[in-house]
Structure formats: structure tokens, C-alpha cells
mmCIF file of C-alpha atoms in Angstrom:
data_model
loop_
_atom_site.group_PDB
_atom_site.id
_atom_site.type_symbol
_atom_site.label_atom_id
_atom_site.label_comp_id
_atom_site.label_asym_id
_atom_site.label_seq_id
_atom_site.Cartn_x
_atom_site.Cartn_y
_atom_site.Cartn_z
ATOM 1 C CA MET V 300 -12.247 -21.029 3.717
ATOM 2 C CA SER V 301 -12.970 -17.543 2.337
ATOM 3 C CA LYS V 302 -10.166 -17.237 -0.051
ATOM 4 C CA VAL V 303 -10.454 -14.815 -2.967
ATOM 5 C CA THR V 304 -8.835 -15.531 -6.370
ATOM 6 C CA PHE V 305 -8.316 -13.151 -9.263
ATOM 7 C CA ASP V 306 -7.482 -15.215 -12.356
ATOM 8 C CA GLY V 307 -6.353 -13.146 -15.352
ATOM 9 C CA VAL V 308 -8.892 -10.447 -14.638
ATOM 10 C CA THR V 309 -9.139 -7.567 -17.164
ATOM 11 C CA LYS V 310 -11.485 -4.627 -17.284
ATOM 12 C CA VAL V 311 -11.817 -2.604 -20.521
ATOM 13 C CA TYR V 312 -14.272 0.316 -20.639
ATOM 14 C CA GLU V 313 -16.215 1.416 -23.650
ATOM 15 C CA GLY V 314 -13.841 3.379 -25.868
ATOM 16 C CA GLY V 315 -11.005 0.925 -25.206
ATOM 17 C CA GLU V 316 -9.654 2.308 -21.926
ATOM 18 C CA VAL V 317 -7.918 -0.580 -20.085
ATOM 19 C CA ALA V 318 -8.470 -0.076 -16.327
ATOM 20 C CA VAL V 319 -7.126 -3.496 -15.146
ATOM 21 C CA GLN V 320 -4.899 -5.792 -17.196
ATOM 22 C CA ASP V 321 -4.453 -9.508 -16.557
ATOM 23 C CA PHE V 322 -4.691 -9.190 -12.764
ATOM 24 C CA THR V 323 -3.843 -12.464 -11.077
ATOM 25 C CA LEU V 324 -3.701 -12.897 -7.291
ATOM 26 C CA GLU V 325 -4.903 -15.178 -4.539
ATOM 27 C CA LEU V 326 -5.899 -14.241 -0.944
ATOM 28 C CA VAL V 327 -6.169 -16.883 1.666
ATOM 29 C CA ASP V 328 -8.830 -17.042 4.404
ATOM 30 C CA GLY V 329 -8.470 -14.259 6.931
ATOM 31 C CA GLU V 330 -5.807 -12.302 5.004
ATOM 32 C CA PHE V 331 -5.674 -8.504 4.994
ATOM 33 C CA LEU V 332 -4.494 -7.454 1.539
ATOM 34 C CA THR V 333 -4.093 -3.830 0.551
ATOM 35 C CA ILE V 334 -4.113 -2.774 -3.090
ATOM 36 C CA VAL V 335 -2.131 0.478 -3.388
ATOM 37 C CA GLY V 336 -1.331 2.708 -6.294
ATOM 38 C CA PRO V 337 -1.677 6.250 -7.630
ATOM 39 C CA SER V 338 -4.932 7.743 -8.894
ATOM 40 C CA GLY V 339 -6.097 5.914 -12.042
ATOM 41 C CA SER V 340 -4.076 2.777 -11.347
ATOM 42 C CA GLY V 341 -7.108 0.482 -11.401
ATOM 43 C CA LYS V 342 -7.220 -0.406 -7.705
ATOM 44 C CA SER V 343 -10.816 0.715 -7.075
ATOM 45 C CA THR V 344 -11.923 -0.922 -10.305
ATOM 46 C CA ALA V 345 -10.407 -4.245 -9.124
ATOM 47 C CA LEU V 346 -12.321 -3.904 -5.874
ATOM 48 C CA ARG V 347 -15.592 -2.999 -7.599
ATOM 49 C CA MET V 348 -15.363 -6.071 -9.773
ATOM 50 C CA VAL V 349 -15.270 -8.218 -6.640
ATOM 51 C CA ALA V 350 -18.317 -6.261 -5.324
ATOM 52 C CA GLY V 351 -20.260 -6.757 -8.524
ATOM 53 C CA LEU V 352 -20.334 -3.055 -9.252
ATOM 54 C CA GLU V 353 -18.230 -3.443 -12.420
ATOM 55 C CA ASP V 354 -18.512 -6.153 -15.091
ATOM 56 C CA ILE V 355 -15.415 -8.253 -15.815
ATOM 57 C CA THR V 356 -14.219 -8.084 -19.412
ATOM 58 C CA GLU V 357 -11.935 -11.104 -19.240
ATOM 59 C CA GLY V 358 -10.807 -13.581 -16.583
ATOM 60 C CA ASP V 359 -12.515 -14.896 -13.436
ATOM 61 C CA ILE V 360 -12.985 -13.977 -9.758
ATOM 62 C CA PHE V 361 -13.667 -16.686 -7.237
ATOM 63 C CA ILE V 362 -14.807 -16.493 -3.586
ATOM 64 C CA ARG V 363 -13.946 -19.825 -2.040
ATOM 65 C CA ASP V 364 -14.217 -22.016 -5.164
ATOM 66 C CA ARG V 365 -17.343 -20.259 -6.484
ATOM 67 C CA ARG V 366 -16.966 -18.244 -9.671
ATOM 68 C CA ILE V 367 -18.766 -14.974 -9.039
ATOM 69 C CA ASN V 368 -18.534 -13.197 -12.406
ATOM 70 C CA ASP V 369 -22.234 -13.492 -13.016
ATOM 71 C CA VAL V 370 -23.474 -13.652 -9.416
ATOM 72 C CA PRO V 371 -25.618 -10.607 -8.495
ATOM 73 C CA ALA V 372 -23.882 -8.252 -6.088
ATOM 74 C CA GLN V 373 -26.362 -8.939 -3.296
ATOM 75 C CA ASN V 374 -25.667 -12.673 -3.445
ATOM 76 C CA ARG V 375 -21.862 -12.524 -3.208
ATOM 77 C CA ASP V 376 -21.701 -12.488 0.623
ATOM 78 C CA ILE V 377 -19.456 -9.431 0.725
ATOM 79 C CA ALA V 378 -19.689 -6.221 2.664
ATOM 80 C CA MET V 379 -18.220 -2.906 1.411
ATOM 81 C CA VAL V 380 -17.170 0.262 3.187
ATOM 82 C CA PHE V 381 -17.094 3.230 0.841
ATOM 83 C CA GLN V 382 -14.975 6.408 0.858
ATOM 84 C CA ASN V 383 -18.067 8.576 1.512
ATOM 85 C CA TYR V 384 -19.590 6.083 4.043
ATOM 86 C CA ALA V 385 -22.945 6.003 2.126
ATOM 87 C CA LEU V 386 -25.108 6.415 5.230
ATOM 88 C CA TYR V 387 -28.842 7.110 4.938
ATOM 89 C CA PRO V 388 -29.271 10.691 6.256
ATOM 90 C CA HIS V 389 -32.825 10.242 7.377
ATOM 91 C CA MET V 390 -32.144 7.071 9.464
ATOM 92 C CA SER V 391 -30.655 6.715 12.960
ATOM 93 C CA VAL V 392 -27.377 4.923 13.486
ATOM 94 C CA ARG V 393 -29.292 1.805 14.547
ATOM 95 C CA LYS V 394 -31.490 1.823 11.496
ATOM 96 C CA ASN V 395 -28.510 2.408 9.196
ATOM 97 C CA MET V 396 -26.742 -0.626 10.696
ATOM 98 C CA SER V 397 -29.752 -2.921 10.609
ATOM 99 C CA TYR V 398 -31.272 -1.840 7.269
ATOM 100 C CA GLY V 399 -29.338 -4.241 5.103
ATOM 101 C CA LEU V 400 -30.151 -7.201 7.288
ATOM 102 C CA LYS V 401 -33.844 -6.346 7.461
ATOM 103 C CA MET V 402 -34.227 -5.881 3.781
ATOM 104 C CA GLY V 403 -31.832 -8.489 2.395
ATOM 105 C CA THR V 404 -32.145 -11.429 4.830
ATOM 106 C CA ASP V 405 -34.701 -13.548 6.629
ATOM 107 C CA LEU V 406 -33.035 -13.192 10.028
ATOM 108 C CA PRO V 407 -35.358 -12.831 12.961
ATOM 109 C CA GLU V 408 -35.533 -9.409 14.637
ATOM 110 C CA ASP V 409 -33.794 -10.526 17.811
ATOM 111 C CA GLU V 410 -30.801 -11.875 15.849
ATOM 112 C CA ILE V 411 -30.539 -8.621 13.910
ATOM 113 C CA GLU V 412 -30.610 -6.603 17.176
ATOM 114 C CA ARG V 413 -27.970 -8.857 18.643
ATOM 115 C CA ARG V 414 -25.623 -8.358 15.669
ATOM 116 C CA VAL V 415 -26.200 -4.588 15.689
ATOM 117 C CA ASP V 416 -25.550 -4.266 19.380
ATOM 118 C CA GLU V 417 -22.390 -6.388 19.221
ATOM 119 C CA ALA V 418 -21.039 -4.416 16.275
ATOM 120 C CA ALA V 419 -21.828 -1.129 18.027
ATOM 121 C CA GLU V 420 -19.998 -2.277 21.095
ATOM 122 C CA MET V 421 -17.018 -3.362 18.982
ATOM 123 C CA MET V 422 -16.917 0.059 17.208
ATOM 124 C CA GLY V 423 -17.498 2.091 20.395
ATOM 125 C CA ILE V 424 -20.694 3.736 19.140
ATOM 126 C CA SER V 425 -23.298 2.223 21.507
ATOM 127 C CA ASP V 426 -24.171 5.678 22.843
ATOM 128 C CA LEU V 427 -24.839 7.020 19.335
ATOM 129 C CA MET V 428 -27.490 4.579 18.211
ATOM 130 C CA ASP V 429 -30.366 7.129 18.156
ATOM 131 C CA ASP V 430 -28.347 9.864 16.344
ATOM 132 C CA ARG V 431 -28.549 10.661 12.679
ATOM 133 C CA PRO V 432 -25.468 10.913 10.395
ATOM 134 C CA GLU V 433 -25.564 14.749 10.364
ATOM 135 C CA GLN V 434 -25.025 14.746 14.131
ATOM 136 C CA LEU V 435 -21.898 12.651 13.865
ATOM 137 C CA SER V 436 -18.254 13.587 13.250
ATOM 138 C CA GLY V 437 -16.381 12.109 10.311
ATOM 139 C CA GLY V 438 -14.726 9.544 12.512
ATOM 140 C CA GLN V 439 -18.100 8.476 14.030
ATOM 141 C CA GLN V 440 -19.624 8.141 10.551
ATOM 142 C CA GLN V 441 -16.753 5.925 9.554
ATOM 143 C CA ARG V 442 -17.353 3.756 12.591
ATOM 144 C CA VAL V 443 -21.012 3.441 11.732
ATOM 145 C CA ALA V 444 -20.184 2.482 8.131
ATOM 146 C CA THR V 445 -17.748 -0.139 9.354
ATOM 147 C CA GLY V 446 -20.256 -1.404 11.904
ATOM 148 C CA ARG V 447 -22.860 -1.750 9.168
ATOM 149 C CA ALA V 448 -20.457 -3.975 7.256
ATOM 150 C CA ILE V 449 -19.646 -6.093 10.363
ATOM 151 C CA VAL V 450 -23.282 -6.977 11.083
ATOM 152 C CA ARG V 451 -23.509 -8.672 7.722
ATOM 153 C CA GLU V 452 -20.938 -11.262 8.939
ATOM 154 C CA PRO V 453 -19.694 -11.586 5.319
ATOM 155 C CA GLU V 454 -17.123 -13.864 3.859
ATOM 156 C CA VAL V 455 -15.145 -10.866 2.575
ATOM 157 C CA PHE V 456 -14.788 -7.231 3.582
ATOM 158 C CA LEU V 457 -14.105 -4.681 0.806
ATOM 159 C CA MET V 458 -12.843 -1.260 1.813
ATOM 160 C CA ASP V 459 -12.415 1.543 -0.699
ATOM 161 C CA GLU V 460 -10.286 4.377 0.770
ATOM 162 C CA PRO V 461 -12.437 4.452 3.912
ATOM 163 C CA LEU V 462 -10.092 6.776 5.827
ATOM 164 C CA SER V 463 -9.360 9.348 3.134
ATOM 165 C CA ASN V 464 -11.837 11.927 4.467
ATOM 166 C CA LEU V 465 -10.423 11.931 7.994
ATOM 167 C CA ASP V 466 -7.727 14.261 9.336
ATOM 168 C CA ALA V 467 -4.218 12.841 9.883
ATOM 169 C CA LYS V 468 -4.562 12.165 13.588
ATOM 170 C CA LEU V 469 -7.938 10.386 13.261
ATOM 171 C CA ARG V 470 -6.673 8.406 10.273
ATOM 172 C CA THR V 471 -3.859 7.018 12.411
ATOM 173 C CA HIS V 472 -6.215 6.072 15.178
ATOM 174 C CA MET V 473 -8.703 4.454 12.789
ATOM 175 C CA ARG V 474 -5.965 2.450 11.105
ATOM 176 C CA ILE V 475 -5.228 0.828 14.438
ATOM 177 C CA GLU V 476 -8.933 0.210 15.062
ATOM 178 C CA LEU V 477 -9.508 -1.386 11.686
ATOM 179 C CA GLN V 478 -6.495 -3.682 12.150
ATOM 180 C CA ARG V 479 -7.773 -4.732 15.553
ATOM 181 C CA ILE V 480 -11.267 -5.440 14.257
ATOM 182 C CA GLN V 481 -10.037 -7.418 11.248
ATOM 183 C CA GLU V 482 -7.752 -9.532 13.482
ATOM 184 C CA ASP V 483 -10.598 -10.151 15.908
ATOM 185 C CA LEU V 484 -13.064 -11.186 13.195
ATOM 186 C CA ALA V 485 -10.462 -12.974 11.010
ATOM 187 C CA THR V 486 -12.415 -12.025 7.882
ATOM 188 C CA THR V 487 -10.687 -11.882 4.528
ATOM 189 C CA THR V 488 -10.254 -8.186 3.697
ATOM 190 C CA ILE V 489 -9.326 -6.318 0.543
ATOM 191 C CA TYR V 490 -8.439 -2.718 1.292
ATOM 192 C CA VAL V 491 -7.794 -0.099 -1.374
ATOM 193 C CA THR V 492 -5.821 3.093 -0.785
ATOM 194 C CA HIS V 493 -3.431 5.543 -2.498
ATOM 195 C CA ASP V 494 -1.797 6.050 0.933
ATOM 196 C CA GLN V 495 1.310 3.968 1.140
ATOM 197 C CA GLU V 496 1.557 4.493 4.951
ATOM 198 C CA GLU V 497 -1.836 2.782 5.317
ATOM 199 C CA ALA V 498 -0.732 -0.011 3.001
ATOM 200 C CA LEU V 499 2.559 -0.656 4.855
ATOM 201 C CA THR V 500 1.156 -0.490 8.407
ATOM 202 C CA MET V 501 -2.113 -2.414 8.097
ATOM 203 C CA SER V 502 -1.501 -5.277 5.700
ATOM 204 C CA ASP V 503 -0.441 -8.918 5.696
ATOM 205 C CA ARG V 504 0.527 -8.344 2.049
ATOM 206 C CA VAL V 505 0.533 -5.339 -0.311
ATOM 207 C CA ALA V 506 -0.275 -5.420 -4.019
ATOM 208 C CA VAL V 507 1.115 -2.444 -5.930
ATOM 209 C CA LEU V 508 -0.781 -1.424 -9.055
ATOM 210 C CA ASN V 509 0.174 1.027 -11.784
ATOM 211 C CA GLU V 510 -1.701 1.785 -14.978
ATOM 212 C CA GLY V 511 -3.854 -1.341 -14.408
ATOM 213 C CA GLU V 512 -0.946 -3.752 -14.111
ATOM 214 C CA LEU V 513 0.211 -5.510 -11.004
ATOM 215 C CA GLN V 514 3.794 -4.423 -10.242
ATOM 216 C CA GLN V 515 4.536 -6.479 -7.124
ATOM 217 C CA VAL V 516 2.870 -8.459 -4.345
ATOM 218 C CA GLY V 517 4.717 -8.948 -1.070
ATOM 219 C CA THR V 518 4.734 -8.347 2.609
ATOM 220 C CA PRO V 519 5.159 -4.696 3.553
ATOM 221 C CA GLU V 520 8.789 -5.365 4.390
ATOM 222 C CA GLU V 521 9.442 -7.007 1.002
ATOM 223 C CA VAL V 522 7.708 -4.267 -0.957
ATOM 224 C CA TYR V 523 9.684 -1.548 0.849
ATOM 225 C CA ASN V 524 13.096 -3.228 1.114
ATOM 226 C CA GLU V 525 13.078 -5.336 -2.072
ATOM 227 C CA PRO V 526 11.047 -3.367 -4.638
ATOM 228 C CA ALA V 527 10.556 -5.318 -7.827
ATOM 229 C CA ASN V 528 11.055 -2.384 -10.129
ATOM 230 C CA HIS V 529 11.708 1.307 -10.424
ATOM 231 C CA PHE V 530 8.061 2.255 -10.060
ATOM 232 C CA VAL V 531 7.604 0.428 -6.753
ATOM 233 C CA ALA V 532 10.859 1.849 -5.428
ATOM 234 C CA ASP V 533 9.810 5.406 -6.358
ATOM 235 C CA PHE V 534 6.135 5.135 -5.264
ATOM 236 C CA VAL V 535 6.622 3.347 -1.932
ATOM 237 C CA GLY V 536 8.486 5.343 0.662
ATOM 238 C CA ASN V 537 8.390 8.911 2.045
ATOM 239 C CA PRO V 538 10.663 10.567 1.121
ATOM 240 C CA SER V 539 11.086 8.656 -2.136
ATOM 241 C CA MET V 540 14.150 6.604 -3.005
ATOM 242 C CA ASN V 541 17.095 8.578 -4.498
ATOM 243 C CA PHE V 542 18.072 7.691 -8.069
ATOM 244 C CA PHE V 543 21.250 8.260 -10.044
ATOM 245 C CA ASP V 544 22.190 7.253 -13.598
ATOM 246 C CA VAL V 545 25.407 5.173 -13.290
ATOM 247 C CA ALA V 546 27.764 2.949 -15.189
ATOM 248 C CA LEU V 547 29.168 -0.260 -13.666
ATOM 249 C CA GLU V 548 32.901 -0.761 -14.377
ATOM 250 C CA ASP V 549 33.956 -4.032 -12.777
ATOM 251 C CA ARG V 550 32.645 -3.364 -9.235
ATOM 252 C CA THR V 551 32.804 0.434 -9.387
ATOM 253 C CA LEU V 552 29.650 2.535 -9.901
ATOM 254 C CA VAL V 553 30.442 5.706 -11.782
ATOM 255 C CA GLU V 554 27.712 8.368 -11.773
ATOM 256 C CA LEU V 555 27.293 9.403 -15.419
ATOM 257 C CA GLY V 556 27.484 13.107 -14.622
ATOM 258 C CA GLY V 557 30.801 12.604 -12.835
ATOM 259 C CA SER V 558 29.375 13.438 -9.403
ATOM 260 C CA PHE V 559 30.780 10.358 -7.599
ATOM 261 C CA GLU V 560 32.145 6.876 -7.730
ATOM 262 C CA TYR V 561 31.174 4.069 -5.422
ATOM 263 C CA GLN V 562 32.599 0.591 -4.872
ATOM 264 C CA LEU V 563 29.789 -1.939 -5.129
ATOM 265 C CA PRO V 564 29.834 -4.994 -2.796
ATOM 266 C CA ALA V 565 30.983 -8.103 -4.629
ATOM 267 C CA ASP V 566 27.783 -10.086 -4.018
ATOM 268 C CA ILE V 567 25.623 -7.286 -5.497
ATOM 269 C CA ALA V 568 27.906 -6.832 -8.469
ATOM 270 C CA ASP V 569 27.915 -10.592 -9.131
ATOM 271 C CA THR V 570 24.108 -10.681 -8.987
ATOM 272 C CA VAL V 571 23.759 -7.791 -11.390
ATOM 273 C CA ASN V 572 26.357 -9.171 -13.829
ATOM 274 C CA ARG V 573 24.638 -12.563 -13.757
ATOM 275 C CA ARG V 574 21.260 -11.020 -14.765
ATOM 276 C CA THR V 575 22.417 -8.562 -17.418
ATOM 277 C CA SER V 576 25.285 -7.693 -19.664
ATOM 278 C CA GLY V 577 24.467 -3.967 -19.856
ATOM 279 C CA GLY V 578 26.874 -1.428 -18.434
ATOM 280 C CA GLU V 579 24.537 1.415 -17.512
ATOM 281 C CA PHE V 580 21.948 1.314 -14.699
ATOM 282 C CA ILE V 581 19.825 3.396 -12.353
ATOM 283 C CA PHE V 582 21.313 3.374 -8.886
ATOM 284 C CA GLY V 583 18.732 3.570 -6.055
ATOM 285 C CA ILE V 584 19.221 4.238 -2.346
ATOM 286 C CA ARG V 585 16.668 5.099 0.273
ATOM 287 C CA PRO V 586 17.112 8.282 2.365
ATOM 288 C CA GLU V 587 17.598 6.389 5.623
ATOM 289 C CA ALA V 588 20.314 4.222 4.030
ATOM 290 C CA ILE V 589 22.546 7.262 3.525
ATOM 291 C CA GLU V 590 24.617 8.152 6.555
ATOM 292 C CA ILE V 591 26.764 11.126 7.425
ATOM 293 C CA THR V 592 30.182 9.897 8.705
ATOM 294 C CA ASP V 593 33.455 11.201 10.061
ATOM 295 C CA ASP V 594 35.172 7.849 9.471
ATOM 296 C CA GLU V 595 38.150 8.580 7.280
ATOM 297 C CA SER V 596 38.628 4.888 6.425
ATOM 298 C CA ALA V 597 35.104 4.573 5.033
ATOM 299 C CA GLU V 598 34.304 4.905 1.342
ATOM 300 C CA THR V 599 32.511 8.292 1.175
ATOM 301 C CA VAL V 600 31.025 10.836 -1.186
ATOM 302 C CA GLU V 601 30.995 14.544 -0.443
ATOM 303 C CA GLY V 602 27.736 16.552 -0.529
ATOM 304 C CA TYR V 603 26.732 20.136 0.134
ATOM 305 C CA VAL V 604 23.822 20.677 2.591
ATOM 306 C CA ASP V 605 21.165 22.833 0.943
ATOM 307 C CA VAL V 606 18.197 22.505 3.310
ATOM 308 C CA VAL V 607 17.481 20.736 6.630
ATOM 309 C CA GLU V 608 13.797 20.100 7.448
ATOM 310 C CA LEU V 609 12.717 19.017 10.907
ATOM 311 C CA VAL V 610 9.945 16.386 10.583
ATOM 312 C CA GLY V 611 8.977 15.165 13.993
ATOM 313 C CA SER V 612 11.786 13.089 15.432
ATOM 314 C CA ASP V 613 13.715 13.068 12.153
ATOM 315 C CA ASN V 614 15.335 15.568 9.801
ATOM 316 C CA PHE V 615 15.195 15.492 6.020
ATOM 317 C CA VAL V 616 18.555 16.688 4.720
ATOM 318 C CA TYR V 617 18.666 17.898 1.118
ATOM 319 C CA LEU V 618 22.125 17.484 -0.443
ATOM 320 C CA THR V 619 23.801 18.455 -3.679
ATOM 321 C CA ILE V 620 26.517 16.098 -4.871
ATOM 322 C CA ASN V 621 28.175 18.158 -7.592
ATOM 323 C CA ASP V 622 25.139 18.611 -9.912
ATOM 324 C CA GLU V 623 22.990 15.804 -8.447
ATOM 325 C CA SER V 624 20.404 16.189 -5.699
ATOM 326 C CA CYS V 625 19.562 13.681 -3.066
ATOM 327 C CA ILE V 626 17.856 13.487 0.308
ATOM 328 C CA LEU V 627 18.763 11.627 3.494
ATOM 329 C CA ARG V 628 16.913 11.030 6.717
ATOM 330 C CA THR V 629 18.692 11.536 10.026
ATOM 331 C CA PRO V 630 17.664 11.721 13.698
ATOM 332 C CA ALA V 631 16.695 15.193 14.788
ATOM 333 C CA ASP V 632 19.718 15.471 17.077
ATOM 334 C CA GLY V 633 22.203 14.426 14.329
ATOM 335 C CA ALA V 634 21.494 16.929 11.610
ATOM 336 C CA PRO V 635 24.260 18.941 9.844
ATOM 337 C CA GLU V 636 24.108 22.705 9.336
ATOM 338 C CA GLU V 637 22.816 24.226 6.159
ATOM 339 C CA GLY V 638 25.719 25.354 3.991
ATOM 340 C CA GLU V 639 27.999 22.660 5.375
ATOM 341 C CA THR V 640 29.942 20.066 3.320
ATOM 342 C CA VAL V 641 29.566 16.581 4.657
ATOM 343 C CA SER V 642 30.870 13.114 3.894
ATOM 344 C CA ILE V 643 28.218 10.450 3.301
ATOM 345 C CA THR V 644 28.356 6.687 2.902
ATOM 346 C CA PHE V 645 25.762 4.251 1.481
ATOM 347 C CA ASN V 646 24.503 1.267 3.492
ATOM 348 C CA HIS V 647 25.487 -1.730 1.339
ATOM 349 C CA ASP V 648 22.381 -3.689 2.414
ATOM 350 C CA ASN V 649 20.130 -1.112 0.815
ATOM 351 C CA VAL V 650 21.730 -0.618 -2.548
ATOM 352 C CA HIS V 651 19.538 -1.213 -5.655
ATOM 353 C CA LEU V 652 20.303 -1.252 -9.354
ATOM 354 C CA PHE V 653 17.557 -0.951 -11.948
ATOM 355 C CA ASP V 654 17.716 -1.792 -15.601
ATOM 356 C CA PRO V 655 17.160 1.510 -17.450
ATOM 357 C CA GLU V 656 15.082 -0.222 -20.184
ATOM 358 C CA THR V 657 12.888 -2.726 -18.315
ATOM 359 C CA ARG V 658 13.043 -0.821 -14.974
ATOM 360 C CA GLU V 659 13.465 -4.188 -13.242
ATOM 361 C CA ASN V 660 15.364 -4.294 -9.949
ATOM 362 C CA LEU V 661 18.512 -6.330 -10.756
ATOM 363 C CA THR V 662 19.703 -6.645 -7.158
ATOM 364 C CA THR V 663 16.839 -8.654 -5.690
ATOM 365 C CA GLU V 664 15.169 -11.914 -6.588
ATOM 366 C CA THR V 665 12.020 -11.145 -4.635
ATOM 367 C CA GLN V 666 9.109 -10.382 -6.922
ATOM 368 C CA VAL V 667 5.987 -11.985 -5.361
ATOM 369 C CA ALA V 668 5.281 -13.167 -1.906
ATOM 370 C CA GLU V 669 3.173 -16.262 -1.415
ATOM 371 C CA PRO V 670 -0.063 -15.835 0.587
ATOM 372 C CA PRO V 671 0.349 -16.434 4.343
ATOM 373 C CA GLU V 672 -0.582 -19.790 5.731
ATOM 374 C CA PRO V 673 -4.339 -19.950 6.484
#
């Protein structure tokens, strides 16, 4: 069982900069976990501590049940794919893929060749084995770097923003390829990215980091639909969640600038009132949870259409509600006209209220998802 455990892991650099703070998390065998966060959030530092490229200040990291804090990097049975691929420019693809096995193991030559050929076939690069990195495209170099990791047959794959240097179309294709390979090999994988789309589409679970602290761990659906706090709600999602400062009076949300009032569903109001006695909150609603309606019986809010942007099969509609701005997402064939005044309604199932002090989401109990069954 190649489970990975972070137990209270902290990294403090010289000078006192805290890169990772009390990071606790467990991956089960075969899990694909993505650590996502903005630049400087500590996600790459967490990965590098697993790899043995950064010392651990406090806490422990285990692979299986073996504490690896003081185990040399080459003895940790991990394989890492870097952002810049780290290929040797003077070596052929075949030599790049086999070099680690020839230098770091006692495997016989025929076993090394078998592994290299199988990995090349899996990555679709069998016809490139005599080429050098300078002759390869970015996508081909990424495949070689991944193939080099595969031949190691490690207990854990570590991937540090491996797709960030590719164009958008190739990134999408390689996301699918990496998912397929990880599922075929069933190797525990920790993947680091700042790209939330990668995190949400590739992972069994997502861990959201900010300023070195773990904000939430959950399935992609949980992180998106039930964000633990204001940061997760704001960071995850494109476009971002809309936010309004509101007061709760009985069941009625009153926007503090006087832009609108909204009747909160009883179950949500009860949940919020059970968890806090405060009267002011941050109201959050995702763009796709705001609908334009002609239903006169529905509870609606009026908004002025400032801009309509066509984005593929959808439109982003930018509204002004009195002095407040918001954005909604509609199908391309259902967009209003710019300059039009429309009536909108909020989907009750996607309403969030955040504590303005703690930033905690008061409308959901989901904070952390358990690891999937091995």
C-alpha cells in the first residue's frame, strides 16, 4: 500500500518565512491528489519535501509506514516530473529515459530496455527514441519526462506544474493522457498546479492551499459546490463567485448598499442561525446559479446588462444591480442585449453565506473529504 501521510508538516525558511504551516493530509494507495493554490501558497514546497529536495522544519512525512524525513531523495522510491522537464540535452530520448535506471539501480540491461520500450509505447513516443530534446516539441518533451518517471515504477509520482509550458489545446490533451496513464498504473500521485481547471478535472481529491495553510480537502465537486471558506469560493471557479455584503433579518437577506433583498430558504437560514448569532454576512452565488427569468411569480432582482461576452458555448453577462456588480453565465443562445434591464433569480441550492470575520462558509458542513477507499 503506497499511501502518503503528511503529519503536521511545517517548513520555515531562514529569515523566518513560513512556507507551509501544520500541513496534515493522508493519501491512500492509487489516489490522484492535486494540491492547488496561487503563487507562493506553499504547494511546490510541500511537494519538494516529499521528494527530499527541501528539509522539513517540523512534522513528519510517511510513505507507506516509513518515515522519510531523513531518507536521502534517491532512496525514497518516488519519481518526479518537473515544470521544465529537466531532460539532458546531449542525450537521445532513449538515453534520457534509461539514464536513471542505469545509474541508480542494479537492473539488468534487458529489464531496463523492456521498461523503456513499454513506457515509450504508453506515451506514444516509440518513433522518437533516437531524437534529442532540441528536436522535440514541448508536448513531446513532456511525454519523455513522464515516460522517464514511469520507467522507475515508483511507489509515488510527484508532478510539479508539468503542463504549464504547453499551449491551451495541448494542455487539455495532456490532462486526459495523464489521467489515463495514472489510472492504468494505479500509482499514488501528488500533482501540483495553480490551474484550478486541471485540479477539478484530473483529481480524486483536491487540496487547496493559501499562504502555506490547508484551506480545504475534498472531491472536486465538494470543493466547487461546498467551499469551506471565502478564499476557496473565490479562488476556485471561473468566473469567480459573486459576493455581496448583506444583513440577515429573519429569513430576508438585505444587501447593505440597498441594492436588493432576497428571501433565504428556511433550511439555509436555520443552518446559519444555528452556527452564529451575527447579523451581517457575505452572500456568495456562482455565476451559473443566477438565472434570467420572465416568471412574474418568482422572487427576482433587477439588473442592468453592461457587457455580454461570448466564451465558446456560453456567455458571461456582466450586470449592475444598483451600485453592485455581478456576473452570470448563460448559454450562448440565451443571452440578453447590452443595455437591457433584466430580472434575475438565485438558485436556492447554490446560496452561500460567509462569516465576515472568520470567512468560514456557514451554509455547509463539508470541510474535509475522507480519502477514497483503496
